[in-house]
Amino acid sequence: MKKLVLTWWLVLCAGLAWAQAPVPLLWKVSSGSNSMYLLGSFHLLKPTDYPLAPSVDAAFADVQQLYFEVSPQEMESADLADRMSRAALRNDGRSLQQALPPKTWAALRAYAAKTGMPLEPLQPFKPWFVALALTLAEFQKLGFSPALGLDQHLMQAAARSQKPTWGLETADAQIQLLDGLDTATQGDFLAETLIDLQDMPGQTDTLHRAWREGDANALERESLADLRARFPALYTRLIVDRNRAWLPQLQALLDGKKAGARALVVVGALHLVGSDGVVRMLADKGYRVERLR
């Protein structure tokens, strides 16, 4: 499935040195005297993606608090990696090889032989975890780092400025989102991941460039449309359900009694764009929404 892996990491990147700051996927949403900024993140970036555009710096300076998908406090939790690893361990008495269709296992063996990756350490894990681990490794080979993602950058800026930070969902909810996928979907995810990895540089460059250019239509076309068409249930679980779950929290910020309260909300760019994006949902609720260039 074309670009499914990148959808996960944008919801989830090319070796060019960029001459100008990225055009931000930045919106201002208003309700009376209250306002809120929405900023689309790319979760893995390069040093050349900084500095950010002045409009992002201005939005950060204008707010009193920041919201992320998961709070910085949880992201920095010492046991977060252990919790994910425990969830990813198989508990059905089967190895990864036994759980996968023969064709998918053969593709994984071919990838391992090509990259020199040992397969034995992967045997105790579920397919969703293996797919994400392979994807992260390939991103890092291309020079991208989670530590440089826009979320991390702004979490650190908030800490330096002593601005309160919050999460729209918990880390455990994100883990369950992946671990709750049925066996067949997990196998499909890994199989398509292995296909996507064959052209990771090209696909990554396409989406990274779209993010840098602030091209919401290209992001929707190149990633969301394919996921929606090929795996509608997965699209609903990954994108639509989470957007809807966040909406009451965002409305509470906009409709709060504290006049002039402002927040910057930083989430994966794919949650903001398209017909099921948070931007459209808020506009449909009657809030004033404007794109900031």
Coordinates of C-alpha atoms in Angstrom, one line a residue:
M1 CA 0.0 0.0 0.0
K2 CA 1.5 3.2 -1.2
K3 CA 2.8 5.5 1.5
L4 CA 1.1 3.8 4.5
V5 CA 4.3 3.7 6.5
L6 CA 4.8 7.5 6.1
T7 CA 1.2 8.1 7.1
W8 CA 1.9 6.5 10.5
W9 CA 4.9 8.6 11.2
L10 CA 3.5 11.8 9.9
V11 CA 0.5 10.2 11.8
L12 CA 4.4 10.6 10.5
C13 CA 12.3 13.5 4.9
A14 CA 15.8 14.0 1.6
G15 CA 19.3 15.2 2.0
L16 CA 18.9 18.7 0.5
A17 CA 20.1 21.8 2.3
W18 CA 17.1 24.1 2.3
A19 CA 17.7 27.8 1.8
Q20 CA 14.6 29.1 3.6
A21 CA 12.4 28.2 6.6
P22 CA 9.5 25.7 6.0
V23 CA 6.1 27.3 5.2
P24 CA 4.1 26.3 8.3
L25 CA 0.9 24.5 8.3
L26 CA -0.4 27.0 10.8
W27 CA -4.0 28.1 11.4
K28 CA -5.6 30.5 13.9
V29 CA -9.0 29.6 15.2
S30 CA -11.1 32.2 17.0
S31 CA -14.2 32.4 19.2
G32 CA -15.0 35.8 20.5
S33 CA -12.0 37.1 22.4
N34 CA -10.5 33.6 22.7
S35 CA -8.2 32.1 20.0
M36 CA -6.0 29.1 19.4
Y37 CA -3.3 28.2 17.0
L38 CA -3.1 24.8 15.2
L39 CA 0.3 23.7 13.9
G40 CA 0.9 20.7 11.7
S41 CA 4.0 18.7 12.8
F42 CA 6.4 16.4 11.0
H43 CA 7.6 14.0 13.7
L44 CA 11.1 13.4 12.4
L45 CA 13.2 16.2 10.9
K46 CA 16.7 17.3 10.1
P47 CA 18.8 20.2 11.3
T48 CA 18.3 21.9 8.0
D49 CA 14.6 22.2 8.8
Y50 CA 15.4 24.9 11.3
P51 CA 15.0 27.8 12.0
L52 CA 11.2 27.9 11.8
A53 CA 9.2 30.5 10.0
P54 CA 8.7 33.8 11.9
S55 CA 4.9 33.2 12.0
V56 CA 5.5 30.1 14.2
D57 CA 7.8 32.0 16.5
A58 CA 5.1 34.7 16.7
A59 CA 2.4 32.2 17.5
F60 CA 4.5 30.6 20.2
A61 CA 5.2 34.0 21.8
D62 CA 1.5 34.9 21.7
V63 CA 0.2 31.9 23.7
Q64 CA 0.1 31.0 27.4
Q65 CA 0.1 27.2 27.0
L66 CA 0.8 24.4 24.5
Y67 CA -1.0 21.1 23.7
F68 CA 0.6 18.1 22.0
E69 CA -0.7 14.7 21.1
V70 CA 0.9 13.4 24.2
S71 CA 2.2 15.6 27.0
P72 CA 6.0 16.2 27.3
Q73 CA 5.8 14.7 30.8
E74 CA 4.6 11.4 29.5
M75 CA 7.0 11.5 26.5
E76 CA 9.9 11.9 29.0
S77 CA 8.6 9.1 31.3
A78 CA 11.4 6.7 32.1
D79 CA 9.2 3.7 31.6
L80 CA 7.5 4.7 28.3
A81 CA 9.8 2.6 26.1
D82 CA 9.3 -0.4 28.5
R83 CA 5.6 -0.1 28.3
M84 CA 5.6 -0.1 24.6
S85 CA 8.0 -3.0 24.5
R86 CA 5.8 -5.0 26.9
A87 CA 2.7 -4.3 24.8
A88 CA 4.6 -5.4 21.6
L89 CA 5.7 -8.7 23.0
R90 CA 3.8 -11.7 21.7
N91 CA 1.8 -13.6 24.3
D92 CA 0.2 -16.3 22.1
G93 CA 3.1 -18.8 22.2
R94 CA 4.0 -18.2 18.5
S95 CA 7.0 -16.5 17.0
L96 CA 6.8 -13.7 14.5
Q97 CA 7.5 -16.1 11.7
Q98 CA 4.7 -18.4 12.7
A99 CA 2.3 -15.5 12.9
L100 CA 3.0 -14.1 9.5
P101 CA 1.8 -15.4 6.1
P102 CA 4.7 -17.1 4.3
K103 CA 4.9 -14.4 1.6
T104 CA 5.3 -11.7 4.2
W105 CA 8.0 -13.7 6.1
A106 CA 9.8 -14.2 2.8
A107 CA 9.7 -10.5 2.2
L108 CA 11.0 -9.7 5.6
R109 CA 13.9 -12.3 5.1
A110 CA 14.8 -10.6 1.9
Y111 CA 14.9 -7.2 3.5
A112 CA 17.0 -8.5 6.4
A113 CA 19.4 -10.1 3.9
K114 CA 19.7 -6.9 2.0
T115 CA 20.3 -4.7 5.0
G116 CA 22.3 -7.1 7.1
M117 CA 19.6 -7.1 9.9
P118 CA 19.4 -10.1 12.1
L119 CA 15.9 -11.6 12.3
E120 CA 16.1 -13.6 15.5
P121 CA 15.7 -10.5 17.8
L122 CA 12.4 -9.7 16.1
Q123 CA 10.8 -13.1 16.7
P124 CA 9.2 -12.3 20.1
F125 CA 7.4 -9.1 18.8
K126 CA 4.1 -8.4 17.1
P127 CA 4.0 -7.2 13.5
W128 CA 3.0 -3.6 14.2
F129 CA 6.0 -3.1 16.4
V130 CA 8.4 -4.6 13.8
A131 CA 6.9 -2.4 11.1
L132 CA 7.5 0.8 13.2
A133 CA 11.0 -0.3 14.2
L134 CA 12.0 -0.8 10.5
T135 CA 10.4 2.5 9.5
L136 CA 12.2 4.4 12.2
A137 CA 15.5 2.8 11.3
E138 CA 15.1 3.8 7.6
F139 CA 14.2 7.3 8.5
Q140 CA 17.3 7.6 10.6
K141 CA 19.4 6.3 7.8
L142 CA 18.1 9.2 5.7
G143 CA 19.3 11.6 8.4
F144 CA 16.0 12.2 10.1
S145 CA 15.7 12.2 13.9
P146 CA 12.7 12.1 16.3
A147 CA 14.7 14.3 18.6
L148 CA 14.5 17.0 15.9
G149 CA 10.8 16.6 15.2
L150 CA 8.7 19.8 15.5
D151 CA 6.9 18.4 18.5
Q152 CA 10.2 17.9 20.4
H153 CA 11.5 21.3 19.3
L154 CA 8.5 23.1 20.7
M155 CA 8.3 21.0 23.9
Q156 CA 11.8 22.1 24.6
A157 CA 11.0 25.7 23.8
A158 CA 8.0 25.5 26.2
A159 CA 10.2 24.2 29.0
R160 CA 12.7 27.0 28.5
S161 CA 9.9 29.6 28.6
Q162 CA 8.1 27.8 31.5
K163 CA 4.9 27.6 29.6
P164 CA 2.5 24.9 30.7
T165 CA 2.1 21.9 28.4
W166 CA -0.7 19.3 28.1
G167 CA -1.6 16.2 26.1
L168 CA -4.7 15.6 24.0
E169 CA -4.4 11.8 24.6
T170 CA -2.2 9.5 26.7
A171 CA 0.8 7.5 25.7
D172 CA -1.0 4.3 26.7
A173 CA -3.9 5.3 24.4
Q174 CA -1.4 5.6 21.5
I175 CA 0.1 2.2 22.3
Q176 CA -3.3 0.6 22.4
L177 CA -4.2 2.2 19.1
L178 CA -1.4 0.1 17.6
D179 CA -1.7 -3.0 19.8
G180 CA -5.4 -3.1 19.3
L181 CA -5.1 -3.8 15.6
D182 CA -6.4 -7.2 14.7
T183 CA -3.9 -9.9 13.5
A184 CA -4.7 -9.6 9.8
T185 CA -4.4 -5.8 9.8
Q186 CA -1.0 -6.0 11.6
G187 CA 0.2 -8.5 9.0
D188 CA -1.0 -6.3 6.2
F189 CA 0.7 -3.3 7.8
L190 CA 4.1 -5.1 8.0
A191 CA 3.7 -6.5 4.4
E192 CA 3.0 -3.0 3.0
T193 CA 5.7 -1.5 5.1
L194 CA 8.3 -3.8 3.4
I195 CA 7.0 -2.7 0.0
D196 CA 7.2 1.0 1.0
L197 CA 10.7 0.6 2.3
Q198 CA 11.9 -0.3 -1.2
D199 CA 11.4 3.3 -2.2
M200 CA 11.8 5.1 1.1
P201 CA 14.0 7.9 -0.1
G202 CA 11.6 8.9 -2.9
Q203 CA 8.4 8.7 -0.8
T204 CA 10.0 10.4 2.1
D205 CA 11.2 13.3 -0.1
T206 CA 7.7 13.7 -1.6
L207 CA 6.0 14.1 1.8
H208 CA 8.8 16.0 3.5
R209 CA 8.8 18.5 0.6
A210 CA 5.0 18.9 0.8
W211 CA 5.3 19.6 4.5
R212 CA 8.1 22.1 4.0
E213 CA 6.1 23.9 1.3
G214 CA 3.0 24.0 3.5
D215 CA 1.1 22.1 0.8
A216 CA -2.0 20.8 2.7
N217 CA -3.5 19.5 -0.6
A218 CA -0.4 17.5 -1.5
L219 CA -0.2 15.9 2.0
E220 CA -3.9 14.9 1.7
R221 CA -3.4 13.6 -1.8
E222 CA -0.2 11.7 -1.3
S223 CA -0.9 10.1 2.0
L224 CA -4.4 10.3 3.4
A225 CA -6.3 9.6 0.2
D226 CA -4.5 6.3 -0.3
L227 CA -5.0 5.2 3.3
R228 CA -8.7 6.1 3.1
A229 CA -9.2 4.2 -0.1
R230 CA -7.3 1.1 0.7
F231 CA -7.9 0.7 4.4
P232 CA -11.0 2.7 5.4
A233 CA -11.2 1.1 8.8
L234 CA -7.6 1.8 9.6
Y235 CA -8.0 5.4 8.3
T236 CA -11.0 5.9 10.7
R237 CA -9.1 4.4 13.6
L238 CA -5.8 6.4 13.0
I239 CA -7.2 9.7 11.9
V240 CA -10.9 10.3 12.2
D241 CA -11.6 8.8 15.6
R242 CA -8.7 10.6 17.2
N243 CA -9.6 13.9 15.6
R244 CA -13.1 13.5 16.9
A245 CA -11.8 12.6 20.4
W246 CA -9.7 15.8 20.5
L247 CA -12.5 18.1 19.3
P248 CA -14.3 18.6 22.6
Q249 CA -11.0 19.5 24.3
L250 CA -10.2 22.1 21.6
Q251 CA -13.8 23.5 21.8
A252 CA -13.4 23.8 25.6
L253 CA -10.3 25.9 25.0
L254 CA -12.1 28.2 22.6
D255 CA -15.3 28.5 24.6
G256 CA -13.6 28.9 28.0
K257 CA -14.6 31.7 30.3
K258 CA -11.1 33.2 30.5
A259 CA -11.2 36.0 27.9
G260 CA -8.1 36.2 25.8
A261 CA -6.9 32.7 26.6
R262 CA -4.6 31.4 23.9
A263 CA -3.1 28.0 23.2
L264 CA -0.8 26.5 20.5
V265 CA -1.8 23.0 19.6
V266 CA 0.9 20.9 17.8
V267 CA -0.2 17.6 16.2
G268 CA 0.8 15.6 13.2
A269 CA 0.1 17.4 10.0
L270 CA -2.2 14.7 8.7
H271 CA -4.6 15.4 11.6
L272 CA -5.2 18.9 10.4
V273 CA -5.6 18.6 6.6
G274 CA -8.3 17.0 4.5
S275 CA -12.1 16.6 4.8
D276 CA -11.8 14.8 8.1
G277 CA -9.1 17.1 9.5
V278 CA -9.4 19.1 12.7
V279 CA -9.3 22.4 10.8
R280 CA -12.4 21.4 8.8
M281 CA -14.2 20.0 11.9
L282 CA -13.7 23.3 13.8
A283 CA -14.8 25.4 10.8
D284 CA -17.9 23.2 10.5
K285 CA -18.7 24.0 14.2
G286 CA -18.8 27.7 13.3
Y287 CA -15.5 28.9 14.5
R288 CA -13.5 31.4 12.5
V289 CA -10.5 29.7 11.0
E290 CA -7.8 31.4 9.0
R291 CA -4.6 30.0 7.6
L292 CA -1.4 32.0 8.6
R293 CA 1.4 32.1 6.1

